[in-house]
mmCIF file of C-alpha atoms and ligand atoms in Angstrom:
data_model
loop_
_atom_site.group_PDB
_atom_site.id
_atom_site.type_symbol
_atom_site.label_atom_id
_atom_site.label_comp_id
_atom_site.label_asym_id
_atom_site.label_seq_id
_atom_site.Cartn_x
_atom_site.Cartn_y
_atom_site.Cartn_z
ATOM 1 C CA MET A 1 -208.753 -120.248 44.762
ATOM 2 C CA THR A 2 -208.569 -117.155 46.918
ATOM 3 C CA LYS A 3 -207.802 -117.504 50.597
ATOM 4 C CA VAL A 4 -209.205 -114.776 52.810
ATOM 5 C CA THR A 5 -208.347 -114.102 56.433
ATOM 6 C CA VAL A 6 -211.529 -113.654 58.444
ATOM 7 C CA ASN A 7 -210.680 -114.093 62.153
ATOM 8 C CA LYS A 8 -214.244 -113.821 63.415
ATOM 9 C CA SER A 9 -215.256 -115.346 66.714
ATOM 10 C CA ALA A 10 -218.077 -117.866 66.794
ATOM 11 C CA ARG A 11 -219.048 -116.301 70.127
ATOM 12 C CA GLN A 12 -219.332 -112.799 68.744
ATOM 13 C CA GLU A 13 -223.116 -112.692 68.806
ATOM 14 C CA ASN A 14 -223.241 -113.832 72.423
ATOM 15 C CA ASP A 15 -220.466 -111.430 73.413
ATOM 16 C CA GLU A 16 -222.253 -108.463 71.861
ATOM 17 C CA LEU A 17 -225.457 -109.243 73.747
ATOM 18 C CA ALA A 18 -223.458 -109.693 76.948
ATOM 19 C CA ALA A 19 -221.860 -106.289 76.462
ATOM 20 C CA VAL A 20 -225.307 -104.696 76.225
ATOM 21 C CA ILE A 21 -226.423 -106.404 79.453
ATOM 22 C CA ARG A 22 -223.217 -105.358 81.216
ATOM 23 C CA GLN A 23 -223.591 -101.757 80.128
ATOM 24 C CA ARG A 24 -227.229 -101.556 81.207
ATOM 25 C CA LEU A 25 -226.588 -103.020 84.653
ATOM 26 C CA ALA A 26 -223.452 -100.953 85.158
ATOM 27 C CA GLU A 27 -225.349 -97.723 84.578
ATOM 28 C CA HIS A 28 -227.318 -98.512 87.700
ATOM 29 C CA GLY A 29 -224.439 -99.941 89.716
ATOM 30 C CA VAL A 30 -225.994 -103.404 89.896
ATOM 31 C CA LEU A 31 -223.459 -106.051 90.927
ATOM 32 C CA THR A 32 -224.049 -109.087 88.696
ATOM 33 C CA LEU A 33 -222.703 -112.520 89.539
ATOM 34 C CA ASN A 34 -222.793 -115.693 87.474
ATOM 35 C CA LEU A 35 -222.848 -118.713 89.821
ATOM 36 C CA VAL A 36 -221.406 -121.868 88.305
ATOM 37 C CA SER A 37 -220.697 -125.348 89.666
ATOM 38 C CA SER A 38 -221.134 -129.061 89.087
ATOM 39 C CA PRO A 39 -224.697 -130.285 89.584
ATOM 40 C CA GLY A 40 -225.565 -130.310 93.268
ATOM 41 C CA SER A 41 -222.674 -128.290 94.729
ATOM 42 C CA GLY A 42 -225.139 -125.963 96.388
ATOM 43 C CA LYS A 43 -225.858 -122.997 94.124
ATOM 44 C CA THR A 44 -229.570 -122.891 94.963
ATOM 45 C CA SER A 45 -228.871 -123.510 98.661
ATOM 46 C CA LEU A 46 -226.407 -120.627 98.764
ATOM 47 C CA LEU A 47 -228.888 -118.344 97.033
ATOM 48 C CA GLU A 48 -231.698 -119.405 99.388
ATOM 49 C CA ARG A 49 -229.573 -118.543 102.429
ATOM 50 C CA THR A 50 -228.360 -115.313 100.899
ATOM 51 C CA VAL A 51 -231.855 -114.150 100.042
ATOM 52 C CA ARG A 52 -233.151 -115.038 103.522
ATOM 53 C CA ASP A 53 -230.268 -113.339 105.321
ATOM 54 C CA LEU A 54 -229.637 -110.247 103.215
ATOM 55 C CA SER A 55 -233.004 -109.253 101.815
ATOM 56 C CA GLY A 56 -233.585 -106.625 104.499
ATOM 57 C CA GLU A 57 -230.273 -104.994 103.681
ATOM 58 C CA LEU A 58 -229.706 -105.306 99.948
ATOM 59 C CA ARG A 59 -232.128 -105.484 97.071
ATOM 60 C CA LEU A 60 -231.434 -108.858 95.484
ATOM 61 C CA ALA A 61 -232.832 -110.490 92.382
ATOM 62 C CA THR A 62 -232.141 -113.935 91.033
ATOM 63 C CA ILE A 63 -232.284 -115.586 87.656
ATOM 64 C CA VAL A 64 -232.137 -119.338 87.709
ATOM 65 C CA GLY A 65 -231.367 -121.627 84.832
ATOM 66 C CA ASP A 66 -232.642 -125.153 85.090
ATOM 67 C CA VAL A 67 -232.460 -127.812 82.445
ATOM 68 C CA GLN A 68 -236.006 -129.145 82.609
ATOM 69 C CA THR A 69 -237.886 -127.998 85.681
ATOM 70 C CA GLU A 70 -238.661 -124.942 87.732
ATOM 71 C CA ARG A 71 -237.813 -126.632 91.039
ATOM 72 C CA ASP A 72 -234.916 -124.331 91.875
ATOM 73 C CA ALA A 73 -236.986 -121.289 90.996
ATOM 74 C CA GLU A 74 -239.717 -122.552 93.316
ATOM 75 C CA ARG A 75 -237.221 -122.942 96.173
ATOM 76 C CA LEU A 76 -235.979 -119.408 95.672
ATOM 77 C CA ARG A 77 -239.472 -118.020 95.456
ATOM 78 C CA GLU A 78 -240.237 -119.655 98.813
ATOM 79 C CA ALA A 79 -237.119 -118.089 100.287
ATOM 80 C CA GLY A 80 -238.548 -114.743 99.253
ATOM 81 C CA ALA A 81 -236.369 -113.994 96.267
ATOM 82 C CA LEU A 82 -237.310 -111.436 93.704
ATOM 83 C CA LEU A 83 -237.181 -113.818 90.805
ATOM 84 C CA VAL A 84 -236.599 -112.137 87.504
ATOM 85 C CA GLN A 85 -237.676 -115.099 85.444
ATOM 86 C CA PRO A 86 -236.731 -118.750 85.586
ATOM 87 C CA ILE A 87 -235.089 -120.042 82.452
ATOM 88 C CA THR A 88 -235.618 -123.655 81.524
ATOM 89 C CA THR A 89 -232.970 -124.405 78.966
ATOM 90 C CA GLY A 90 -234.781 -127.430 77.539
ATOM 91 C CA GLY A 91 -231.730 -129.637 77.671
ATOM 92 C CA LEU A 92 -229.101 -127.024 76.909
ATOM 93 C CA CYS A 93 -226.023 -127.267 79.079
ATOM 94 C CA HIS A 94 -225.544 -123.577 79.883
ATOM 95 C CA LEU A 95 -227.207 -120.184 79.946
ATOM 96 C CA ASP A 96 -226.342 -117.736 77.205
ATOM 97 C CA ALA A 97 -226.646 -113.979 76.881
ATOM 98 C CA ARG A 98 -229.765 -114.245 74.733
ATOM 99 C CA MET A 99 -231.633 -116.073 77.517
ATOM 100 C CA VAL A 100 -230.506 -113.536 80.097
ATOM 101 C CA THR A 101 -231.533 -110.651 77.843
ATOM 102 C CA ALA A 102 -235.024 -112.134 77.600
ATOM 103 C CA ALA A 103 -235.203 -112.726 81.345
ATOM 104 C CA LEU A 104 -234.172 -109.144 82.030
ATOM 105 C CA GLU A 105 -236.816 -107.588 79.835
ATOM 106 C CA ARG A 106 -239.153 -106.800 82.691
ATOM 107 C CA LEU A 107 -236.504 -105.811 85.187
ATOM 108 C CA ASP A 108 -235.929 -102.294 86.377
ATOM 109 C CA PRO A 109 -232.206 -102.147 87.222
ATOM 110 C CA GLU A 110 -232.865 -98.960 89.168
ATOM 111 C CA SER A 111 -234.583 -101.013 91.869
ATOM 112 C CA LEU A 112 -231.708 -103.453 92.354
ATOM 113 C CA ASP A 113 -228.407 -103.816 94.166
ATOM 114 C CA ILE A 114 -227.298 -107.314 93.256
ATOM 115 C CA LEU A 115 -228.367 -109.702 90.507
ATOM 116 C CA LEU A 116 -227.475 -113.341 91.113
ATOM 117 C CA ILE A 117 -227.631 -115.697 88.158
ATOM 118 C CA GLU A 118 -227.648 -119.420 88.865
ATOM 119 C CA ASN A 119 -226.226 -121.148 85.826
ATOM 120 C CA VAL A 120 -226.918 -124.741 84.801
ATOM 121 C CA GLY A 121 -224.986 -127.260 86.912
ATOM 122 C CA ASN A 122 -222.047 -128.081 84.646
ATOM 123 C CA LEU A 123 -218.358 -127.282 85.027
ATOM 124 C CA VAL A 124 -217.558 -127.132 81.323
ATOM 125 C CA CYS A 125 -220.024 -125.431 79.017
ATOM 126 C CA PRO A 126 -221.111 -122.375 81.045
ATOM 127 C CA SER A 127 -217.559 -121.131 81.476
ATOM 128 C CA SER A 128 -217.133 -119.735 77.976
ATOM 129 C CA TYR A 129 -220.518 -118.009 77.745
ATOM 130 C CA ASP A 130 -220.361 -114.428 78.899
ATOM 131 C CA LEU A 131 -223.711 -113.406 80.427
ATOM 132 C CA GLY A 132 -222.746 -109.809 81.022
ATOM 133 C CA GLU A 133 -221.776 -110.550 84.626
ATOM 134 C CA ASP A 134 -219.151 -108.689 86.616
ATOM 135 C CA MET A 135 -217.713 -111.916 87.918
ATOM 136 C CA LYS A 136 -218.155 -115.639 87.924
ATOM 137 C CA VAL A 137 -218.343 -117.364 91.276
ATOM 138 C CA VAL A 138 -217.531 -121.059 91.212
ATOM 139 C CA ILE A 139 -218.959 -123.271 93.941
ATOM 140 C CA ILE A 140 -217.314 -126.550 94.829
ATOM 141 C CA SER A 141 -218.500 -128.897 97.557
ATOM 142 C CA VAL A 142 -216.149 -130.939 99.704
ATOM 143 C CA THR A 143 -217.672 -134.186 98.440
ATOM 144 C CA GLU A 144 -216.378 -133.509 94.933
ATOM 145 C CA GLY A 145 -212.647 -133.868 95.547
ATOM 146 C CA ASP A 146 -209.959 -131.227 95.927
ATOM 147 C CA ASP A 147 -208.557 -131.811 92.434
ATOM 148 C CA LYS A 148 -211.603 -130.316 90.672
ATOM 149 C CA PRO A 149 -209.776 -127.081 89.718
ATOM 150 C CA LEU A 150 -207.132 -129.087 87.849
ATOM 151 C CA LYS A 151 -209.738 -131.167 86.071
ATOM 152 C CA TYR A 152 -211.855 -128.198 85.000
ATOM 153 C CA PRO A 153 -209.283 -125.410 84.624
ATOM 154 C CA GLY A 154 -211.427 -123.289 82.312
ATOM 155 C CA MET A 155 -214.081 -122.699 84.926
ATOM 156 C CA PHE A 156 -211.633 -121.917 87.721
ATOM 157 C CA ARG A 157 -209.520 -119.657 85.502
ATOM 158 C CA ARG A 158 -212.512 -117.544 84.598
ATOM 159 C CA SER A 159 -213.922 -117.301 88.121
ATOM 160 C CA SER A 160 -213.011 -114.566 90.578
ATOM 161 C CA LEU A 161 -214.119 -116.380 93.705
ATOM 162 C CA MET A 162 -214.269 -120.026 94.737
ATOM 163 C CA VAL A 163 -216.850 -120.841 97.401
ATOM 164 C CA ILE A 164 -216.112 -124.171 99.069
ATOM 165 C CA ASN A 165 -219.446 -125.506 100.312
ATOM 166 C CA LYS A 166 -220.624 -128.317 102.608
ATOM 167 C CA THR A 167 -217.804 -127.895 105.129
ATOM 168 C CA ASP A 168 -220.064 -129.680 107.628
ATOM 169 C CA LEU A 169 -219.160 -132.867 105.736
ATOM 170 C CA LEU A 170 -215.382 -132.388 105.865
ATOM 171 C CA ASP A 171 -214.874 -135.173 108.409
ATOM 172 C CA HIS A 172 -216.445 -137.654 106.032
ATOM 173 C CA CYS A 173 -214.407 -136.763 102.958
ATOM 174 C CA ASP A 174 -210.788 -136.941 101.804
ATOM 175 C CA PHE A 175 -210.886 -133.289 101.002
ATOM 176 C CA GLU A 176 -207.947 -131.070 101.949
ATOM 177 C CA MET A 177 -208.795 -127.389 102.197
ATOM 178 C CA ASP A 178 -205.166 -126.391 101.525
ATOM 179 C CA ALA A 179 -204.974 -128.642 98.481
ATOM 180 C CA VAL A 180 -208.059 -127.212 96.798
ATOM 181 C CA VAL A 181 -206.806 -123.650 97.302
ATOM 182 C CA THR A 182 -203.332 -124.547 95.980
ATOM 183 C CA ASN A 183 -204.854 -126.267 92.963
ATOM 184 C CA ALA A 184 -207.149 -123.359 92.221
ATOM 185 C CA ARG A 185 -204.208 -120.937 92.411
ATOM 186 C CA LYS A 186 -202.186 -122.995 89.955
ATOM 187 C CA VAL A 187 -204.970 -122.458 87.482
ATOM 188 C CA ASN A 188 -205.788 -118.887 88.469
ATOM 189 C CA GLY A 189 -203.357 -116.921 90.610
ATOM 190 C CA ASN A 190 -205.947 -114.248 91.348
ATOM 191 C CA ILE A 191 -208.816 -116.421 92.531
ATOM 192 C CA GLU A 192 -210.130 -115.670 96.027
ATOM 193 C CA SER A 193 -211.639 -118.406 98.132
ATOM 194 C CA LEU A 194 -213.867 -118.862 101.128
ATOM 195 C CA ALA A 195 -215.425 -121.856 102.876
ATOM 196 C CA VAL A 196 -219.064 -122.166 103.928
ATOM 197 C CA SER A 197 -221.710 -124.605 104.966
ATOM 198 C CA CYS A 198 -225.162 -123.774 103.708
ATOM 199 C CA ARG A 199 -226.461 -126.354 106.157
ATOM 200 C CA SER A 200 -224.884 -125.105 109.404
ATOM 201 C CA GLY A 201 -224.406 -121.517 108.289
ATOM 202 C CA GLU A 202 -220.690 -121.631 109.104
ATOM 203 C CA GLY A 203 -218.669 -119.173 107.039
ATOM 204 C CA LEU A 204 -221.666 -117.491 105.432
ATOM 205 C CA ASP A 205 -220.738 -114.200 107.087
ATOM 206 C CA SER A 206 -217.554 -114.024 105.056
ATOM 207 C CA TRP A 207 -219.577 -114.617 101.878
ATOM 208 C CA TYR A 208 -221.949 -111.811 102.842
ATOM 209 C CA ASP A 209 -219.025 -109.505 103.575
ATOM 210 C CA TRP A 210 -217.531 -110.319 100.202
ATOM 211 C CA LEU A 211 -220.876 -109.487 98.551
ATOM 212 C CA ARG A 212 -221.127 -106.190 100.451
ATOM 213 C CA THR A 213 -217.594 -105.215 99.461
ATOM 214 C CA GLN A 214 -218.116 -106.046 95.789
ATOM 215 C CA HIS A 215 -221.430 -104.251 95.708
ATOM 216 C CA GLU A 216 -219.930 -101.165 97.282
ATOM 217 C CA ARG A 217 -217.127 -101.176 94.685
ATOM 218 C CA LYS A 218 -219.591 -101.563 91.905
ATOM 219 C CA ARG A 219 -221.762 -98.758 93.216
ATOM 220 C CA ARG A 220 -218.769 -96.461 93.351
ATOM 221 C CA LYS A 221 -217.735 -97.703 89.915
ATOM 222 C CA GLU A 222 -214.354 -98.880 91.146
ATOM 223 C CA PRO A 223 -212.648 -101.687 89.283
ATOM 224 C CA ALA A 224 -212.950 -105.018 91.102
ATOM 225 C CA MET B 1 -223.356 -130.377 73.420
ATOM 226 C CA HIS B 2 -223.122 -126.647 72.693
ATOM 227 C CA GLU B 3 -221.060 -127.518 69.612
ATOM 228 C CA PHE B 4 -224.278 -127.514 67.577
ATOM 229 C CA ASP B 5 -225.016 -123.947 68.555
ATOM 230 C CA LEU B 6 -221.501 -122.836 67.797
ATOM 231 C CA ALA B 7 -221.577 -124.623 64.451
ATOM 232 C CA ARG B 8 -224.585 -122.519 63.488
ATOM 233 C CA SER B 9 -222.716 -119.319 64.316
ATOM 234 C CA ILE B 10 -219.769 -120.499 62.258
ATOM 235 C CA LEU B 11 -221.978 -121.368 59.289
ATOM 236 C CA ASP B 12 -223.631 -117.944 59.551
ATOM 237 C CA ILE B 13 -220.225 -116.256 59.431
ATOM 238 C CA VAL B 14 -219.207 -118.291 56.384
ATOM 239 C CA ASN B 15 -222.469 -117.417 54.649
ATOM 240 C CA GLN B 16 -222.075 -113.707 55.387
ATOM 241 C CA GLU B 17 -218.538 -113.671 54.050
ATOM 242 C CA ALA B 18 -219.569 -115.614 50.966
ATOM 243 C CA SER B 19 -222.571 -113.506 50.070
ATOM 244 C CA SER B 20 -220.748 -110.200 50.603
ATOM 245 C CA ARG B 21 -218.146 -111.362 48.070
ATOM 246 C CA GLY B 22 -220.470 -113.283 45.792
ATOM 247 C CA LEU B 23 -218.076 -116.215 45.852
ATOM 248 C CA GLN B 24 -218.497 -119.897 46.534
ATOM 249 C CA PRO B 25 -216.653 -121.053 49.689
ATOM 250 C CA MET B 26 -214.592 -124.232 49.369
ATOM 251 C CA ALA B 27 -212.673 -124.670 52.601
ATOM 252 C CA VAL B 28 -212.882 -123.107 56.037
ATOM 253 C CA GLU B 29 -210.173 -123.100 58.688
ATOM 254 C CA ILE B 30 -211.403 -122.943 62.272
ATOM 255 C CA THR B 31 -209.065 -122.259 65.163
ATOM 256 C CA VAL B 32 -210.042 -124.161 68.283
ATOM 257 C CA GLY B 33 -208.202 -123.161 71.440
ATOM 258 C CA ARG B 34 -207.458 -125.937 73.886
ATOM 259 C CA MET B 35 -209.286 -123.899 76.542
ATOM 260 C CA SER B 36 -212.282 -123.074 74.373
ATOM 261 C CA ASP B 37 -214.360 -125.873 75.928
ATOM 262 C CA VAL B 38 -215.023 -127.179 72.457
ATOM 263 C CA VAL B 39 -214.285 -130.711 71.333
ATOM 264 C CA PRO B 40 -212.940 -130.411 67.763
ATOM 265 C CA GLU B 41 -214.416 -133.760 66.692
ATOM 266 C CA ALA B 42 -217.852 -132.788 67.994
ATOM 267 C CA LEU B 43 -217.680 -129.404 66.285
ATOM 268 C CA SER B 44 -216.570 -131.012 63.055
ATOM 269 C CA PHE B 45 -219.491 -133.415 63.219
ATOM 270 C CA ALA B 46 -221.935 -130.609 64.002
ATOM 271 C CA LEU B 47 -220.664 -128.561 61.058
ATOM 272 C CA ASP B 48 -220.878 -131.450 58.624
ATOM 273 C CA THR B 49 -224.410 -132.331 59.650
ATOM 274 C CA GLN B 50 -225.733 -128.750 59.486
ATOM 275 C CA ALA B 51 -223.823 -127.320 56.525
ATOM 276 C CA ALA B 52 -226.216 -128.544 53.850
ATOM 277 C CA GLU B 53 -229.317 -127.128 55.503
ATOM 278 C CA ARG B 54 -227.536 -123.774 55.803
ATOM 279 C CA GLY B 55 -226.875 -123.802 52.071
ATOM 280 C CA LEU B 56 -223.223 -124.806 52.247
ATOM 281 C CA VAL B 57 -222.662 -127.857 50.104
ATOM 282 C CA GLY B 58 -219.225 -129.220 49.303
ATOM 283 C CA VAL B 59 -217.418 -127.080 51.869
ATOM 284 C CA THR B 60 -214.571 -128.635 53.878
ATOM 285 C CA PHE B 61 -214.106 -127.589 57.488
ATOM 286 C CA ASN B 62 -210.638 -127.956 58.976
ATOM 287 C CA MET B 63 -210.011 -127.754 62.703
ATOM 288 C CA CYS B 64 -206.749 -126.107 63.785
ATOM 289 C CA PRO B 65 -206.070 -126.764 67.468
ATOM 290 C CA VAL B 66 -204.365 -123.903 69.300
ATOM 291 C CA PRO B 67 -202.242 -124.603 72.390
ATOM 292 C CA VAL B 68 -202.587 -122.496 75.512
ATOM 293 C CA THR B 69 -199.878 -119.816 75.475
ATOM 294 C CA MET B 70 -199.224 -117.615 78.492
ATOM 295 C CA LEU B 71 -197.213 -114.467 79.101
ATOM 296 C CA CYS B 72 -195.709 -113.777 82.522
ATOM 297 C CA ARG B 73 -196.267 -110.208 83.644
ATOM 298 C CA ARG B 74 -193.384 -110.451 86.082
ATOM 299 C CA CYS B 75 -190.524 -111.840 83.992
ATOM 300 C CA GLY B 76 -191.889 -111.569 80.445
ATOM 301 C CA HIS B 77 -191.521 -115.297 79.786
ATOM 302 C CA GLU B 78 -193.798 -116.781 77.140
ATOM 303 C CA TYR B 79 -194.699 -120.435 77.572
ATOM 304 C CA GLU B 80 -197.164 -123.137 76.684
ATOM 305 C CA VAL B 81 -199.394 -124.848 79.220
ATOM 306 C CA ALA B 82 -199.838 -128.546 78.651
ATOM 307 C CA ASP B 83 -201.699 -129.514 81.837
ATOM 308 C CA SER B 84 -203.558 -127.378 84.363
ATOM 309 C CA ASP B 85 -200.631 -125.527 85.905
ATOM 310 C CA PHE B 86 -200.724 -121.994 84.557
ATOM 311 C CA THR B 87 -197.972 -120.607 86.791
ATOM 312 C CA CYS B 88 -194.945 -119.168 84.976
ATOM 313 C CA SER B 89 -192.562 -121.944 84.021
ATOM 314 C CA GLY B 90 -189.704 -119.457 84.330
ATOM 315 C CA CYS B 91 -190.223 -117.741 87.684
ATOM 316 C CA ARG B 92 -193.299 -119.510 89.187
ATOM 317 C CA SER B 93 -195.259 -116.241 89.275
ATOM 318 C CA THR B 94 -199.046 -116.516 89.125
ATOM 319 C CA ASP B 95 -199.363 -113.038 87.633
ATOM 320 C CA VAL B 96 -199.784 -114.307 84.107
ATOM 321 C CA GLU B 97 -202.068 -113.672 81.170
ATOM 322 C CA MET B 98 -203.339 -115.922 78.426
ATOM 323 C CA ILE B 99 -202.246 -114.865 74.956
ATOM 324 C CA SER B 100 -203.990 -117.617 73.080
ATOM 325 C CA GLY B 101 -205.838 -120.832 73.715
ATOM 326 C CA ASP B 102 -209.443 -119.842 74.374
ATOM 327 C CA GLU B 103 -210.389 -118.773 70.855
ATOM 328 C CA LEU B 104 -212.994 -120.290 68.622
ATOM 329 C CA GLU B 105 -212.744 -118.489 65.319
ATOM 330 C CA VAL B 106 -213.365 -118.717 61.633
ATOM 331 C CA ALA B 107 -209.738 -118.035 60.719
ATOM 332 C CA THR B 108 -209.689 -118.246 56.915
ATOM 333 C CA ILE B 109 -212.015 -119.103 54.064
ATOM 334 C CA GLU B 110 -210.916 -120.304 50.649
ATOM 335 C CA PHE B 111 -213.203 -119.246 47.834
ATOM 336 C CA GLU B 112 -213.565 -120.540 44.327
ATOM 337 C CA ASP B 113 -212.485 -117.798 41.921
ATOM 338 C CA ARG B 114 -215.599 -118.125 39.806
ATOM 339 C CA PRO B 115 -218.586 -116.258 41.326
ATOM 340 C CA CYS B 116 -221.298 -118.483 42.697
ATOM 341 C CA GLU B 117 -224.568 -118.497 40.796
ATOM 342 C CA THR B 118 -226.835 -117.929 43.749
ATOM 343 C CA SER B 119 -224.844 -115.033 45.118
ATOM 344 C CA GLN B 120 -227.694 -112.565 44.716
ATOM 345 C CA GLU B 121 -230.105 -114.645 46.731
ATOM 346 C CA THR B 122 -230.239 -115.219 50.433
ATOM 347 C CA PRO B 123 -227.935 -118.159 50.985
ATOM 348 C CA TYR B 124 -230.406 -120.056 53.136
ATOM 349 C CA GLU B 125 -233.845 -119.928 54.630
ATOM 350 C CA ASP B 126 -233.686 -119.309 58.316
ATOM 351 C CA THR B 127 -235.229 -122.270 60.089
ATOM 352 C CA VAL B 128 -235.933 -121.334 63.674
HETATM 353 N N1 GTP C 301 -224.556 -131.368 104.080
HETATM 354 C C1 GTP C 301 -224.767 -130.308 103.278
HETATM 355 N N2 GTP C 301 -225.616 -130.414 102.253
HETATM 356 C C2 GTP C 301 -225.794 -129.340 101.470
HETATM 357 C C3 GTP C 301 -225.147 -128.103 101.716
HETATM 358 N N3 GTP C 301 -225.504 -127.233 100.746
HETATM 359 C C4 GTP C 301 -226.363 -127.879 99.947
HETATM 360 N N4 GTP C 301 -226.553 -129.143 100.379
HETATM 361 C C5 GTP C 301 -227.414 -130.187 99.779
HETATM 362 O O1 GTP C 301 -226.881 -130.531 98.499
HETATM 363 C C6 GTP C 301 -227.956 -130.833 97.599
HETATM 364 C C7 GTP C 301 -227.822 -130.006 96.326
HETATM 365 O O2 GTP C 301 -227.945 -128.627 96.661
HETATM 366 P P1 GTP C 301 -228.503 -127.534 95.637
HETATM 367 O O3 GTP C 301 -228.472 -126.244 96.337
HETATM 368 O O4 GTP C 301 -229.781 -127.996 95.051
HETATM 369 O O5 GTP C 301 -227.356 -127.603 94.541
HETATM 370 P P2 GTP C 301 -227.315 -126.887 93.107
HETATM 371 O O6 GTP C 301 -225.896 -126.553 92.836
HETATM 372 O O7 GTP C 301 -228.293 -125.783 93.043
HETATM 373 O O8 GTP C 301 -227.777 -128.078 92.159
HETATM 374 P P3 GTP C 301 -228.218 -128.009 90.607
HETATM 375 O O9 GTP C 301 -229.026 -126.775 90.417
HETATM 376 O O10 GTP C 301 -228.974 -129.274 90.382
HETATM 377 O O11 GTP C 301 -226.924 -127.984 89.840
HETATM 378 C C8 GTP C 301 -229.243 -130.582 98.368
HETATM 379 O O12 GTP C 301 -229.721 -131.781 98.834
HETATM 380 C C9 GTP C 301 -228.806 -129.661 99.481
HETATM 381 O O13 GTP C 301 -229.608 -129.784 100.632
HETATM 382 C C10 GTP C 301 -224.260 -128.027 102.845
HETATM 383 O O14 GTP C 301 -223.628 -127.020 103.135
HETATM 384 N N5 GTP C 301 -224.111 -129.172 103.580
HETATM 385 MG MG1 MG C 302 -229.793 -125.409 91.670
HETATM 386 ZN ZN1 ZN C 303 -192.296 -115.378 85.075
#
């Protein structure tokens, strides 16, 4: 018997495709965000609002991953989004770089400022699939409990920003804003956070400012 | 659920290594980080059920769990994380980096010393 050391990653193929996507979008200064959350935290709602409110100012495109339907894509289309291509994953629990590569085939990065990718609602699987994004943004709604970061550390560790959504429901939930931020920081000392309500619109300005800042950095090719 | 996908990648790696050496693989060690979002039992099951159709018969797959190890950038302390608190156990700094714990790798392969008979052929038909 001969024992050979191999040390090859099972994610290598995905990572190589992601690197190609990242390179291509970086050449044109396109800020690319991978939006992740549990099912129903408000990814599509946040994108709908963002597209409605910022389309006059920034050139946005969205890619949306849905397990079986194109419902989310339809909602975004109605909001006026430039939809690159909806991806129905046919039961798969996450998007991968191959799907994003295919979706991007007909996209001209030159004509874009920000690409927003809505991942499949799932706090586990999407976190270890690099899509070529600049950053992951994790969305958590106040109805989910403020201990979510401790229960799903992988997702919160790999995200740069935590958007706390549905603040209009705070009075009805045992959700402590301080606790969720403390918990997220235990997992990831660098994570930023902001609170919004996609229903009332409260806090969305700070999300838009964050987007503007990140886009500006990206355009100037500064590190985040 | 994505364990099936990852199992395919692992089997592809094993096949590539085997055919480039012309040797028959016997045992494969796979390192599974505790933060890799992979359930070792599920991966093991996925490998066992797909190995034969990828031309790998009689190969044993061993899962080697890897704990999450962090390095503190402030005080240089190296420590393991058992729960979800990644802050430095020495100085409580949050400026820390992960050294290991999110890998999913084919670490080693043991080959039979005798060359395998089918080494000149493609090891499997791609079924997409
Ligand atoms: N009260 C309240 N409801 C909200 C808010 N944001 C979203 N919702 C509701 O929450 C539900 C789920 O929102 P979506 O935007 O579809 O969530 P999602 O994360 O895209 O869901 P999946 O794609 O299925 O994972 C919908 O009924 C929304 O109307 C909010 O700020 N406040
Ligand atoms: Mg959605
Ligand atoms: Zn320290």
